[in-house]
Amino acid sequence: MSSIAVLPAAALQVILGHLCSGPNNSSTDVANARLVCKRWADISCAAVNAVTPKSAAVLVNTVGKFKALTHVDLRYMRSIDEPAAASLSNLRGLHSLSLPGSPCWHKLLLRGAVLQAIAASCSALTRLDISTATDDLAQQLHPLQQLRALSLSGRITDSGLAQLSSLSQLQQLSLSCCDAISDAGLDVLTALPALRALSLQSCLQLGDAALALLGQMTQLTALSLSHSCEDASSAGLLSLSSLKQLRVLNLSAASEGAAPGALARLLAALPQLTALDVSYCEHVNAAVLQAIAGLQDLRVLGLSGASPGSLHSLRCLRALSKLQQLQMRWIGQLKESHVSFLPHLVSLTALDISYCRSLSSSGLQQLQWLPQLQALNMMAVASDDLSCLRALQQLTGLTVSLLPPSCKSWQDIAGLTQLQTLALRRCTITAAGRRAASSSSSSSATTSAKDPQEASSSTGTSHAVAEAGLDARCLAALQVLTALDCSGSSVDAAALATLQLLPSLQHVCLTRCQGVSNAVLGSLIGCSKLAKLDLRLRGSGCSWSCKGLLPLLQQQPGLSAVYVSEVPVGLPQCEEGRVVACSSEQAPLMVARDVGLQV
């Protein structure tokens, strides 16, 4: 058996760099790794989070030697040479494999028959993700008779879909964004008797014939037709009424050609649903909402973009006593009278009312009757009165935005001591009062860090600072906060210096922030557990450079990844692995988890 102690330095560098990448890991893991031996300590100082082509090849080649591996995820790798990729076929116990979505990777797979070798050798493989795969690549899947879950999102056509007929054990299939698939192409799905979950999201060519075929697949328990079947008729939509095993249904922005009554009749025929998304469906009216209210087992509901004419009928949703997640984004005319049903949702733990710009402070007061709420997204809600938060002491995730400097609600946010993720997007986080608070607290930083309540006991100072914006010492009460998102905000060094008082903080996002300077980066040096920092997409007034970034990297050994749009000029080669140039889509960092639907 190969030992990790004798791995090449480049491979160890990659592995140690990934210690902080998981949602439950922290910089403590890296610190512990450095105690193993001097070699590990030296290598971990340059540990990378994003894999370069050269280190990727070394890592994959090495991974092939660890034959007990069962799960391998390579989605973020840009390129790998053929020998390194072929070594994956040595993992005969592999259960789950995710391959990169790069077109050059697919050319490599075809040219070297790498996937064919993997398919022939890895007989235990049950989950495979080859997003943006082509029809030619689908032809190499025949040996994988034991596959249970497969994702071929992006480029598959009817020809490629036909290659899946032999996968009789397949239970989950994603064909999202395969807009070349036609109604006729879906006929092959009837040859997959074990199929239970199917995603046809954004498959734009599907119509009534496809819906009729899906209606015959009575074994389905989860179906997503989001942004699909736009021209389907009422009869086509009602074809789904036969799916009596269906538990999860996503019809967001789908079947726009159907009459409003058809959706109501469909939902009435599917009382067993536990998750439903009808966001941005033009035909959601009073009858549809009444049908939704009859879904007594419903746990998850998406109603984003509901039409103004249906809002007065929202009150019937008070019957959904088991509802746990509710998404109501982008409802511009949502007002206090429309949300009177919220206090009746006694099981609700996650609520998204972002971009409901007409919802006033009196409407927000309905939230105080939801003491069980854990995640709340209020982004772009017009009111700056957040006093409703005082009753939501169990919140672990909160997103707010556009709060003016004069906002009096900073103290209400600071009172949420159970917060783990906080997003203060497009806010003003610069104020003379806050800078003064940071300055006055610098001499007693130790006391403040040990006793946050004592640090905020001076009511006169706190009130003066609150008038100007966020009281810097308020954040000190958020002792379990692990992620802070300041996207699009205006920041300064004095404000961010208070983050040193947050002992659990690991992730900070400054994407599109204004005023990020070298001094701002320097203020983060005291954040002992900082593991990931997002500096992509500079806002106005950003002047940070390698001169400010390098001290942060050198003095924060646990900082495993800094995401940037472009690597700054002058960065030493030994630090390049920790500074990752990537787009919004490529960055794996999720600082603030918005309330969303998993439908």
Tab-separated table of C-alpha atoms in Angstrom, residues 100-464:
chain	number	residue	atom	x	y	z
A	100	PRO	CA	-14.169	18.647	-15.511
A	101	GLY	CA	-16.539	20.418	-17.870
A	102	SER	CA	-13.741	21.692	-20.097
A	103	PRO	CA	-14.085	20.823	-23.812
A	104	CYS	CA	-10.357	20.054	-23.961
A	105	TRP	CA	-10.878	17.392	-21.300
A	106	HIS	CA	-13.531	15.707	-23.416
A	107	LYS	CA	-11.199	15.646	-26.421
A	108	LEU	CA	-8.615	13.959	-24.217
A	109	LEU	CA	-11.135	11.373	-23.035
A	110	LEU	CA	-12.084	10.522	-26.609
A	111	ARG	CA	-8.567	10.514	-28.046
A	112	GLY	CA	-7.110	8.309	-25.342
A	113	ALA	CA	-10.262	6.291	-24.717
A	114	VAL	CA	-9.736	7.269	-21.082
A	115	LEU	CA	-13.388	7.117	-20.132
A	116	GLN	CA	-13.666	3.744	-21.821
A	117	ALA	CA	-10.802	2.457	-19.678
A	118	ILE	CA	-12.399	3.889	-16.551
A	119	ALA	CA	-15.746	2.352	-17.450
A	120	ALA	CA	-14.166	-1.041	-18.063
A	121	SER	CA	-12.123	-1.061	-14.844
A	122	CYS	CA	-14.284	0.749	-12.298
A	123	SER	CA	-17.137	-1.722	-12.051
A	124	ALA	CA	-18.273	-0.254	-8.716
A	125	LEU	CA	-18.883	3.226	-10.178
A	126	THR	CA	-22.444	4.294	-9.350
A	127	ARG	CA	-22.319	8.109	-9.732
A	128	LEU	CA	-20.824	9.963	-12.716
A	129	ASP	CA	-20.878	13.665	-13.609
A	130	ILE	CA	-19.649	14.612	-17.100
A	131	SER	CA	-21.279	18.000	-17.516
A	132	THR	CA	-21.094	19.458	-21.051
A	133	ALA	CA	-20.460	15.958	-22.415
A	134	THR	CA	-20.979	15.292	-26.121
A	135	ASP	CA	-22.839	12.497	-27.904
A	136	ASP	CA	-19.558	10.741	-28.706
A	137	LEU	CA	-18.695	10.643	-25.031
A	138	ALA	CA	-22.081	9.151	-24.173
A	139	GLN	CA	-21.255	6.177	-26.392
A	140	GLN	CA	-18.550	5.107	-23.953
A	141	LEU	CA	-20.977	4.646	-21.054
A	142	HIS	CA	-22.250	1.195	-22.085
A	143	PRO	CA	-20.005	-0.788	-19.676
A	144	LEU	CA	-21.299	1.186	-16.676
A	145	GLN	CA	-24.336	-1.018	-16.139
A	146	GLN	CA	-24.275	-0.339	-12.403
A	147	LEU	CA	-24.662	3.455	-12.676
A	148	ARG	CA	-27.288	4.900	-10.334
A	149	ALA	CA	-26.781	8.647	-10.943
A	150	LEU	CA	-25.629	10.370	-14.145
A	151	SER	CA	-25.272	14.023	-15.150
A	152	LEU	CA	-24.792	14.837	-18.839
A	153	SER	CA	-25.927	18.441	-18.700
A	154	GLY	CA	-25.207	20.766	-21.593
A	155	ARG	CA	-24.582	19.269	-25.025
A	156	ILE	CA	-26.305	15.903	-25.403
A	157	THR	CA	-28.686	15.464	-28.369
A	158	ASP	CA	-31.190	12.722	-29.240
A	159	SER	CA	-28.333	10.630	-30.631
A	160	GLY	CA	-26.379	10.725	-27.377
A	161	LEU	CA	-29.485	10.149	-25.303
A	162	ALA	CA	-30.153	6.937	-27.219
A	163	GLN	CA	-26.865	5.539	-25.880
A	164	LEU	CA	-28.298	5.402	-22.355
A	165	SER	CA	-30.862	2.688	-23.037
A	166	SER	CA	-28.631	-0.034	-21.591
A	167	LEU	CA	-28.233	1.669	-18.181
A	168	SER	CA	-31.070	-0.278	-16.590
A	169	GLN	CA	-30.011	0.527	-13.002
A	170	LEU	CA	-30.029	4.308	-13.499
A	171	GLN	CA	-32.087	6.079	-10.819
A	172	GLN	CA	-31.107	9.759	-11.266
A	173	LEU	CA	-30.506	11.519	-14.590
A	174	SER	CA	-29.757	15.185	-15.272
A	175	LEU	CA	-30.039	16.499	-18.828
A	176	SER	CA	-30.265	20.159	-17.852
A	177	CYS	CA	-29.620	22.714	-20.607
A	178	CYS	CA	-29.594	20.072	-23.361
A	179	ASP	CA	-31.686	22.249	-25.642
A	180	ALA	CA	-31.091	19.979	-28.653
A	181	ILE	CA	-33.139	17.143	-27.167
A	182	SER	CA	-36.526	16.705	-28.849
A	183	ASP	CA	-39.771	15.018	-27.854
A	184	ALA	CA	-38.843	11.933	-29.859
A	185	GLY	CA	-35.453	11.656	-28.170
A	186	LEU	CA	-37.023	11.192	-24.749
A	187	ASP	CA	-38.561	7.895	-25.798
A	188	VAL	CA	-35.393	6.120	-24.666
A	189	LEU	CA	-36.205	7.031	-21.056
A	190	THR	CA	-38.990	4.454	-21.025
A	191	ALA	CA	-36.241	1.819	-21.236
A	192	LEU	CA	-34.929	2.913	-17.825
A	193	PRO	CA	-37.291	1.189	-15.375
A	194	ALA	CA	-35.308	2.196	-12.274
A	195	LEU	CA	-35.329	5.924	-13.073
A	196	ARG	CA	-36.767	7.938	-10.175
A	197	ALA	CA	-35.376	11.486	-10.510
A	198	LEU	CA	-35.164	13.351	-13.824
A	199	SER	CA	-34.057	16.909	-14.616
A	200	LEU	CA	-34.963	18.390	-18.000
A	201	GLN	CA	-34.353	21.973	-16.941
A	202	SER	CA	-33.942	24.392	-19.866
A	203	CYS	CA	-34.566	21.726	-22.504
A	204	LEU	CA	-36.262	24.217	-24.782
A	205	GLN	CA	-37.473	21.913	-27.572
A	206	LEU	CA	-39.814	19.788	-25.459
A	207	GLY	CA	-43.582	19.969	-25.899
A	208	ASP	CA	-46.811	18.017	-25.459
A	209	ALA	CA	-45.395	14.757	-26.788
A	210	ALA	CA	-42.606	14.850	-24.211
A	211	LEU	CA	-45.087	15.504	-21.405
A	212	ALA	CA	-47.244	12.617	-22.585
A	213	LEU	CA	-44.221	10.332	-22.476
A	214	LEU	CA	-43.260	11.548	-19.005
A	215	GLY	CA	-46.788	10.814	-17.878
A	216	GLN	CA	-46.148	7.153	-18.655
A	217	MET	CA	-43.124	7.056	-16.326
A	218	THR	CA	-45.242	6.464	-13.253
A	219	GLN	CA	-42.232	5.427	-11.159
A	220	LEU	CA	-40.826	9.001	-11.087
A	221	THR	CA	-40.531	10.637	-7.665
A	222	ALA	CA	-38.760	13.876	-8.719
A	223	LEU	CA	-39.141	15.852	-11.956
A	224	SER	CA	-37.747	19.244	-12.990
A	225	LEU	CA	-39.135	20.993	-16.072
A	226	SER	CA	-37.936	24.457	-15.117
A	227	HIS	CA	-37.776	26.746	-18.181
A	228	SER	CA	-38.896	23.867	-20.404
A	229	CYS	CA	-42.000	22.956	-22.400
A	230	GLU	CA	-42.811	26.622	-22.991
A	231	ASP	CA	-45.305	25.840	-25.762
A	232	ALA	CA	-46.994	22.921	-24.023
A	233	SER	CA	-50.787	22.983	-23.958
A	234	SER	CA	-53.166	22.322	-21.088
A	235	ALA	CA	-53.612	18.748	-22.273
A	236	GLY	CA	-49.868	18.224	-22.283
A	237	LEU	CA	-49.484	19.557	-18.757
A	238	LEU	CA	-52.318	17.377	-17.483
A	239	SER	CA	-50.452	14.329	-18.802
A	240	LEU	CA	-48.393	14.527	-15.606
A	241	SER	CA	-51.485	13.811	-13.487
A	242	SER	CA	-50.713	10.097	-13.641
A	243	LEU	CA	-47.446	10.481	-11.695
A	244	LYS	CA	-48.862	9.323	-8.366
A	245	GLN	CA	-45.398	8.580	-6.921
A	246	LEU	CA	-44.117	12.097	-7.620
A	247	ARG	CA	-42.893	13.973	-4.535
A	248	VAL	CA	-40.812	16.785	-6.072
A	249	LEU	CA	-42.006	18.900	-9.023
A	250	ASN	CA	-40.335	21.989	-10.502
A	251	LEU	CA	-42.437	23.888	-13.046
A	252	SER	CA	-40.813	27.304	-12.652
A	253	ALA	CA	-41.212	29.333	-15.851
A	254	ALA	CA	-42.540	26.222	-17.600
A	255	SER	CA	-45.600	25.388	-19.715
A	256	GLU	CA	-46.522	29.001	-20.342
A	257	GLY	CA	-48.877	27.921	-23.120
A	258	ALA	CA	-51.163	26.038	-20.736
A	259	ALA	CA	-54.341	27.590	-19.359
A	260	PRO	CA	-54.358	28.636	-15.662
A	261	GLY	CA	-56.973	26.037	-14.834
A	262	ALA	CA	-54.743	23.222	-16.075
A	263	LEU	CA	-52.111	23.831	-13.411
A	264	ALA	CA	-54.741	23.884	-10.668
A	265	ARG	CA	-56.182	20.567	-11.878
A	266	LEU	CA	-52.708	19.038	-12.096
A	267	LEU	CA	-51.855	19.967	-8.507
A	268	ALA	CA	-55.189	18.669	-7.287
A	269	ALA	CA	-54.275	15.323	-8.854
A	270	LEU	CA	-50.892	15.216	-7.062
A	271	PRO	CA	-51.737	15.586	-3.345
A	272	GLN	CA	-48.616	13.630	-2.363
A	273	LEU	CA	-46.180	16.425	-3.378
A	274	THR	CA	-43.657	17.502	-0.736
A	275	ALA	CA	-41.725	20.068	-2.838
A	276	LEU	CA	-43.154	22.349	-5.528
A	277	ASP	CA	-41.761	25.288	-7.490
A	278	VAL	CA	-44.130	27.332	-9.659
A	279	SER	CA	-42.034	30.503	-9.664
A	280	TYR	CA	-42.507	32.863	-12.603
A	281	CYS	CA	-45.497	30.889	-13.894
A	282	GLU	CA	-47.869	33.392	-15.454
A	283	HIS	CA	-50.931	31.266	-14.759
A	284	VAL	CA	-50.588	31.128	-10.955
A	285	ASN	CA	-53.947	32.522	-9.814
A	286	ALA	CA	-56.368	32.092	-6.924
A	287	ALA	CA	-57.375	28.614	-8.087
A	288	VAL	CA	-53.745	27.483	-8.274
A	289	LEU	CA	-52.996	28.853	-4.803
A	290	GLN	CA	-56.066	27.087	-3.453
A	291	ALA	CA	-54.785	23.849	-4.973
A	292	ILE	CA	-51.370	24.429	-3.385
A	293	ALA	CA	-53.050	24.959	-0.018
A	294	GLY	CA	-54.487	21.479	-0.377
A	295	LEU	CA	-51.018	19.891	-0.512
A	296	GLN	CA	-50.949	18.983	3.158
A	297	ASP	CA	-47.528	17.294	3.021
A	298	LEU	CA	-45.784	20.200	1.281
A	299	ARG	CA	-42.395	21.094	2.827
A	300	VAL	CA	-40.854	23.297	0.118
A	301	LEU	CA	-42.627	25.922	-2.012
A	302	GLY	CA	-41.393	28.377	-4.643
A	303	LEU	CA	-43.672	31.294	-5.560
A	304	SER	CA	-41.146	33.843	-6.796
A	305	GLY	CA	-42.421	36.344	-9.330
A	306	ALA	CA	-46.090	35.768	-8.463
A	307	SER	CA	-48.457	37.977	-10.455
A	308	PRO	CA	-50.083	40.961	-8.691
A	309	GLY	CA	-53.561	39.556	-9.282
A	310	SER	CA	-52.834	36.467	-7.189
A	311	LEU	CA	-51.391	38.178	-4.118
A	312	HIS	CA	-54.667	38.609	-2.223
A	313	SER	CA	-55.163	34.842	-2.415
A	314	LEU	CA	-51.901	34.098	-0.606
A	315	ARG	CA	-53.834	34.004	2.664
A	316	CYS	CA	-55.074	30.511	1.826
A	317	LEU	CA	-51.503	29.234	2.282
A	318	ARG	CA	-51.942	29.448	6.045
A	319	ALA	CA	-53.136	25.841	5.791
A	320	LEU	CA	-49.576	24.669	5.007
A	321	SER	CA	-48.639	23.831	8.585
A	322	LYS	CA	-45.776	21.524	7.508
A	323	LEU	CA	-44.093	24.006	5.152
A	324	GLN	CA	-40.390	24.437	5.965
A	325	GLN	CA	-38.994	26.495	3.050
A	326	LEU	CA	-40.747	29.339	1.223
A	327	GLN	CA	-39.253	31.375	-1.608
A	328	MET	CA	-41.089	34.561	-2.659
A	329	ARG	CA	-38.472	36.573	-4.550
A	330	TRP	CA	-39.124	39.410	-6.969
A	331	ILE	CA	-42.745	40.115	-6.052
A	332	GLY	CA	-42.697	43.852	-6.589
A	333	GLN	CA	-46.182	44.584	-5.254
A	334	LEU	CA	-46.064	42.356	-2.173
A	335	LYS	CA	-47.411	44.350	0.778
A	336	GLU	CA	-48.340	43.939	4.425
A	337	SER	CA	-51.847	42.673	3.715
A	338	HIS	CA	-50.470	39.913	1.488
A	339	VAL	CA	-48.160	38.338	4.076
A	340	SER	CA	-50.652	37.970	6.907
A	341	PHE	CA	-50.487	34.195	6.401
A	342	LEU	CA	-46.830	33.924	7.445
A	343	PRO	CA	-47.427	33.599	11.228
A	344	HIS	CA	-49.531	30.490	10.532
A	345	LEU	CA	-46.560	28.647	8.976
A	346	VAL	CA	-45.480	27.146	12.277
A	347	SER	CA	-42.842	24.852	10.734
A	348	LEU	CA	-41.146	27.458	8.515
A	349	THR	CA	-37.346	27.501	8.927
A	350	ALA	CA	-36.232	29.274	5.713
A	351	LEU	CA	-37.780	32.322	4.020
A	352	ASP	CA	-36.667	34.309	0.969
A	353	ILE	CA	-38.440	37.633	0.357
A	354	SER	CA	-35.571	39.290	-1.510
A	355	TYR	CA	-36.402	42.041	-4.006
A	356	CYS	CA	-39.906	42.510	-2.601
A	357	ARG	CA	-39.383	46.250	-2.713
A	358	SER	CA	-42.896	47.280	-1.635
A	359	LEU	CA	-42.836	45.362	1.637
A	360	SER	CA	-42.837	47.954	4.424
A	361	SER	CA	-41.595	47.731	7.994
A	362	SER	CA	-45.124	46.924	9.177
A	363	GLY	CA	-45.185	43.995	6.770
A	364	LEU	CA	-41.840	42.786	8.069
A	365	GLN	CA	-43.280	42.709	11.574
A	366	GLN	CA	-45.119	39.540	10.546
A	367	LEU	CA	-41.746	37.792	10.734
A	368	GLN	CA	-41.559	38.182	14.497
A	369	TRP	CA	-44.162	35.435	14.794
A	370	LEU	CA	-41.774	32.939	13.204
A	371	PRO	CA	-39.464	32.121	16.134
A	372	GLN	CA	-38.400	28.868	14.468
A	373	LEU	CA	-36.945	30.696	11.415
A	374	GLN	CA	-33.265	29.893	10.816
A	375	ALA	CA	-32.479	31.376	7.379
A	376	LEU	CA	-33.793	34.699	6.068
A	377	ASN	CA	-33.026	36.561	2.838
A	378	MET	CA	-34.204	40.197	2.850
A	379	MET	CA	-31.961	41.462	0.068
A	380	ALA	CA	-33.247	44.662	-1.577
A	381	VAL	CA	-36.283	44.918	0.695
A	382	ALA	CA	-37.040	48.633	0.820
A	383	SER	CA	-37.517	49.027	4.578
A	384	ASP	CA	-34.497	49.891	6.726
A	385	ASP	CA	-36.387	49.032	9.930
A	386	LEU	CA	-35.215	45.581	10.937
A	387	SER	CA	-36.673	45.547	14.435
A	388	CYS	CA	-38.489	42.339	13.481
A	389	LEU	CA	-35.135	40.580	13.891
A	390	ARG	CA	-35.259	41.002	17.657
A	391	ALA	CA	-37.644	38.057	17.921
A	392	LEU	CA	-35.599	35.839	15.590
A	393	GLN	CA	-32.799	34.921	17.966
A	394	GLN	CA	-32.365	31.474	16.408
A	395	LEU	CA	-31.348	32.796	12.960
A	396	THR	CA	-28.169	31.188	11.646
A	397	GLY	CA	-28.193	32.823	8.187
A	398	LEU	CA	-29.187	36.376	7.201
A	399	THR	CA	-28.908	38.418	3.999
A	400	VAL	CA	-29.705	42.143	3.889
A	401	SER	CA	-28.681	44.908	1.499
A	402	LEU	CA	-28.942	48.596	0.671
A	403	LEU	CA	-29.040	49.681	4.309
A	404	PRO	CA	-28.218	53.416	4.492
A	405	PRO	CA	-25.629	54.824	6.916
A	406	SER	CA	-28.452	56.325	8.977
A	407	CYS	CA	-30.058	52.918	9.549
A	408	LYS	CA	-30.886	52.294	13.215
A	409	SER	CA	-31.077	48.508	12.801
A	410	TRP	CA	-27.408	47.574	13.092
A	411	GLN	CA	-27.950	46.741	16.760
A	412	ASP	CA	-30.793	44.394	15.826
A	413	ILE	CA	-28.438	42.462	13.549
A	414	ALA	CA	-25.751	42.394	16.222
A	415	GLY	CA	-28.237	40.817	18.625
A	416	LEU	CA	-28.451	37.672	16.486
A	417	THR	CA	-25.724	35.839	18.348
A	418	GLN	CA	-26.411	32.496	16.637
A	419	LEU	CA	-25.583	33.827	13.153
A	420	GLN	CA	-23.122	31.677	11.224
A	421	THR	CA	-23.442	33.399	7.828
A	422	LEU	CA	-24.151	37.102	7.361
A	423	ALA	CA	-24.409	39.059	4.114
A	424	LEU	CA	-24.343	42.875	4.269
A	425	ARG	CA	-24.500	43.534	0.546
A	426	ARG	CA	-24.340	46.978	-1.033
A	427	CYS	CA	-24.271	48.656	2.360
A	428	THR	CA	-22.186	51.568	3.588
A	429	ILE	CA	-19.659	50.134	6.006
A	430	THR	CA	-17.649	53.329	6.420
A	431	ALA	CA	-18.405	56.010	8.980
A	432	ALA	CA	-16.500	58.436	11.171
A	433	GLY	CA	-18.247	57.033	14.194
A	434	ARG	CA	-17.131	53.525	13.369
A	435	ARG	CA	-13.550	54.557	12.803
A	436	ALA	CA	-13.580	56.296	16.161
A	437	ALA	CA	-14.993	53.185	17.779
A	438	SER	CA	-12.261	51.046	16.257
A	439	SER	CA	-9.610	53.489	17.407
A	440	SER	CA	-10.957	53.744	20.940
A	441	SER	CA	-11.269	49.978	21.223
A	442	SER	CA	-7.756	49.252	19.985
A	443	SER	CA	-6.298	49.822	23.436
A	444	SER	CA	-8.809	47.394	24.935
A	445	ALA	CA	-9.001	44.898	22.083
A	446	THR	CA	-8.089	42.051	24.376
A	447	THR	CA	-10.907	42.877	26.771
A	448	SER	CA	-13.366	43.244	23.900
A	449	ALA	CA	-12.382	39.925	22.400
A	450	LYS	CA	-12.814	38.161	25.742
A	451	ASP	CA	-16.069	39.867	26.744
A	452	PRO	CA	-18.086	41.233	23.787
A	453	GLN	CA	-20.945	42.295	26.066
A	454	GLU	CA	-18.641	44.451	28.158
A	455	ALA	CA	-17.240	45.961	24.960
A	456	SER	CA	-20.685	47.218	23.963
A	457	SER	CA	-21.780	48.398	27.402
A	458	SER	CA	-21.126	52.083	26.727
A	459	THR	CA	-24.581	53.104	25.478
A	460	GLY	CA	-23.663	56.665	24.659
A	461	THR	CA	-20.892	55.676	22.260
A	462	SER	CA	-22.957	52.904	20.689
A	463	HIS	CA	-25.802	55.281	19.933
A	464	ALA	CA	-23.509	57.803	18.282
